[in-house]
Amino acid sequence: MIYIFGSGLAGLSAAISLHKSGYKVTVISKKIDGGSSYWAKGGIAAAVGNEDSPELHLSDTLKVGDGLCDVKSVDYVTREIRYVISTVEKWGFRFDEGLRLEGGHSKRRILHKTDETGREITSFLLNLAKKEGINLVEDKLLALKVKDCEVVGFVTEKGGSFDAEKVVLATGGYGYLFKFTSNPSTNVGDGIAIAFRTGALVSDMEFVQFHPTVTTFDGKAYLLTETLRGEGVILLNEKGERFTFNYHSKGELAPRDVLSRAIYDQYKKGYIVYIDLSPIEDFDGKFPVLSKYIKRYGKKLQVFPGAHYTIGGIRINVRGETNIKGLYAIGEVSDSGLHGANRLASNSLAEDLVYGVNLPMYIDNWEGLSVDDAKETVEVKLSGGNSLSLDEIGEYNWNYLGIVRNGEGLSKLVKVYESADLNDNATLVSLLSAKGALLRTESRGTHYREDYPNKSWEDGKRIYFVVSR
Ligand code: FAD
């Protein structure tokens, strides 16, 4: 039996693909219809257009990744996604006609289904999993059992202790650990913390992507997808100035980190920022869900940045394997090196599908993550101190680990977490992220240090963490 934790796009696509290849699988998820996948709006990047190619997709990904992408992973995903899309279509899913353009992409290559692509494809896969008779269990992973660097089982909240030789973690990222976020509450870094305690290598934790355009409807955060900017919307400050070109030559189509900092800077200067949706033609047809809100709220909406995607996680190779035998990690919980220091829009759902659908190719012949390149590994000692609430962690992370960071704030934060209870997943993951951000004395991709505003480290140099024994 292969146990998959998480029922987002990564977990469900792996489960269906393994099941269709003849493997027995059980999916265990804290919330069966939970996770960021259901909230994803824009779509899935794939070079399927006539004038597009995997090479162009690769080149765009590397550019946005700012010198830290693992080229092997980028090459793998940008090539494989085209085949994986046809597999998902063979399973019966239909994308809408036409490809959309998003920030950082040189071609129209975003496959989509209405303006709720994530919900559409993940619900489709969930129904398919049910139809295929895949065992779906609502329960929470608490711990992994690992002996001599090999998985031997796991412990869940309701089910207790189980033996297992193969465990796939697809538990998502930790974007919910910031006060302002676009993420659902399921995403608090459980899988990363649980794997880390057993000896899994974790990397790139300092890189957290903030989405520039989050708004609120009915008091709740709502993400205004990248695609809107691809369709020509503009950002204005309250003086009516289209300020984006002061920060980047591509204006509204600049990479997310640049736009997030630009909007953050406008707020720091005392200006509220608005998005003007009126340039989009056929709004109701293109964005049917959003258009329902627009009818009530109008086409000029206040926007602010929020934590959106966590790039770092459990280090894996292109086969989804970690350094713990029998332990796989796929999707946002993992760090495959695809995104480097910054994620190109719509590449994460592509990563979910490639690593999920292709898992049967590797599941019977373990190679394991080569740890040769992880020579400079930082050891972290686990402690048991005072416990922090999620609200406290969210506030700390937003203030000191947010869009603009500095050494003083990060040192303070690391001390807070080092003296807190590291048996708590959210605290441990926050410590790793803060420590990475403190150690990286430069600015690169999503990581911006006002005391080190330039890129100065060697390209490809990453920070790995391992638990201290
Ligand atoms: P998730 O979908 O987050 O699923 C995690 C799963 O793990 C959940 O089922 C949860 O219940 C389960 N889980 C968590 N902890 C435990 C535990 N302890 N035990 C058991 N189960 C657990 N990316 C794109 O490429 N294109 C987009 O257009 C796009 N739009 C986005 C819009 C929003 C608002 C957000 C938040 C993200 C967006 N992203 C987008 C990012 C993308 O949605 C995510 O990176 C991706 O969905 C992650 O998928 P996943 O399967 O790895 O994890």
Coordinates of C-alpha atoms and ligand atoms in Angstrom, one line a residue, residues 5-11 28-32 34-43 102 139-141 170-173 182-184 186-187 190 194 223 308-309 330-333 343 346-350 352, ligand 1:
F5 CA -0.9 12.6 2.5
G6 CA -2.8 15.5 1.1
S7 CA -5.7 15.8 -1.4
G8 CA -4.7 18.8 -3.4
L9 CA -3.7 18.6 -7.1
A10 CA -0.3 16.9 -6.3
G11 CA -1.8 14.2 -4.0
I28 CA -5.2 10.7 3.9
S29 CA -6.0 14.3 4.2
K30 CA -6.6 16.8 7.0
K31 CA -9.4 18.2 4.9
I32 CA -10.4 16.2 1.8
G34 CA -8.8 21.6 1.5
G35 CA -5.6 23.1 0.3
S36 CA -4.5 25.8 -2.1
S37 CA -5.3 23.8 -5.2
Y38 CA -9.0 24.5 -4.7
W39 CA -8.3 28.2 -4.5
A40 CA -6.0 28.5 -7.5
K41 CA -7.5 30.8 -10.1
G42 CA -5.3 31.6 -13.1
G43 CA -4.2 28.2 -14.5
E102 CA 0.6 36.0 -17.3
D139 CA -7.3 12.4 9.1
K140 CA -4.2 14.3 10.1
L141 CA -0.6 13.2 9.8
A170 CA 1.6 16.2 -0.7
T171 CA 0.6 18.4 2.3
G172 CA 1.2 21.8 0.7
G173 CA 3.1 24.9 1.9
S182 CA -4.0 34.3 0.1
N183 CA -3.8 30.7 1.5
P184 CA -6.3 28.4 3.2
T186 CA -4.8 23.9 6.0
N187 CA -1.4 25.2 4.8
D190 CA 2.9 20.2 8.6
I194 CA 7.2 16.4 10.2
L223 CA -6.9 36.7 -4.9
H308 CA 1.0 33.3 -1.4
Y309 CA 3.4 30.5 -2.2
I330 CA 5.5 16.4 -4.3
G331 CA 3.9 19.7 -4.8
E332 CA 4.3 22.8 -2.6
V333 CA 5.5 20.8 0.4
R343 CA 8.1 31.3 -8.9
S346 CA 1.1 29.1 -13.0
N347 CA 4.2 26.9 -12.7
S348 CA 3.1 25.3 -9.4
L349 CA 0.0 23.5 -10.7
A350 CA 2.2 22.3 -13.5
D352 CA 2.0 19.3 -9.0
Ligands
FAD1 P1 -2.5 21.9 -1.5 O1 -3.4 22.0 -2.7 O2 -2.2 23.1 -0.7 O3 -3.0 20.7 -0.7 C1 -2.4 20.3 0.6 C2 -3.2 19.2 1.1 O4 -2.6 18.6 2.3 C3 -4.6 19.5 1.6 O5 -5.5 18.5 1.1 C4 -4.6 19.5 3.1 O6 -5.8 19.1 3.7 C5 -3.5 18.4 3.3 N1 -2.8 18.4 4.6 C6 -2.1 19.5 5.1 N2 -1.5 19.1 6.3 C7 -1.9 17.8 6.5 C8 -1.6 16.9 7.5 N3 -0.9 17.1 8.6 N4 -2.2 15.6 7.4 C9 -2.9 15.3 6.3 N5 -3.2 16.1 5.3 C10 -2.7 17.4 5.4 N6 -0.6 28.0 -8.8 C11 -0.7 27.9 -10.2 O7 0.2 27.2 -10.8 N7 -1.6 28.6 -10.9 C12 -2.6 29.4 -10.3 O8 -3.4 30.0 -10.9 C13 -2.5 29.5 -8.8 N8 -3.4 30.3 -8.2 C14 -3.4 30.3 -6.8 C15 -4.4 31.0 -6.1 C16 -4.4 31.0 -4.7 C17 -5.5 31.8 -4.0 C18 -3.5 30.2 -4.0 C19 -3.5 30.2 -2.5 C20 -2.5 29.5 -4.7 C21 -2.4 29.6 -6.1 N9 -1.5 28.8 -6.8 C22 -1.5 28.8 -8.1 C23 -0.5 28.0 -6.1 C24 -1.1 26.5 -6.1 O9 -2.5 26.6 -5.9 C25 -0.4 25.6 -5.1 O10 1.0 25.7 -5.1 C26 -0.8 24.2 -5.3 O11 -2.2 24.1 -5.4 C27 -0.3 23.3 -4.2 O12 -0.8 22.0 -4.4 P2 -0.5 20.9 -3.4 O13 -1.3 19.7 -3.9 O14 1.0 20.7 -3.3 O15 -1.0 21.4 -2.0

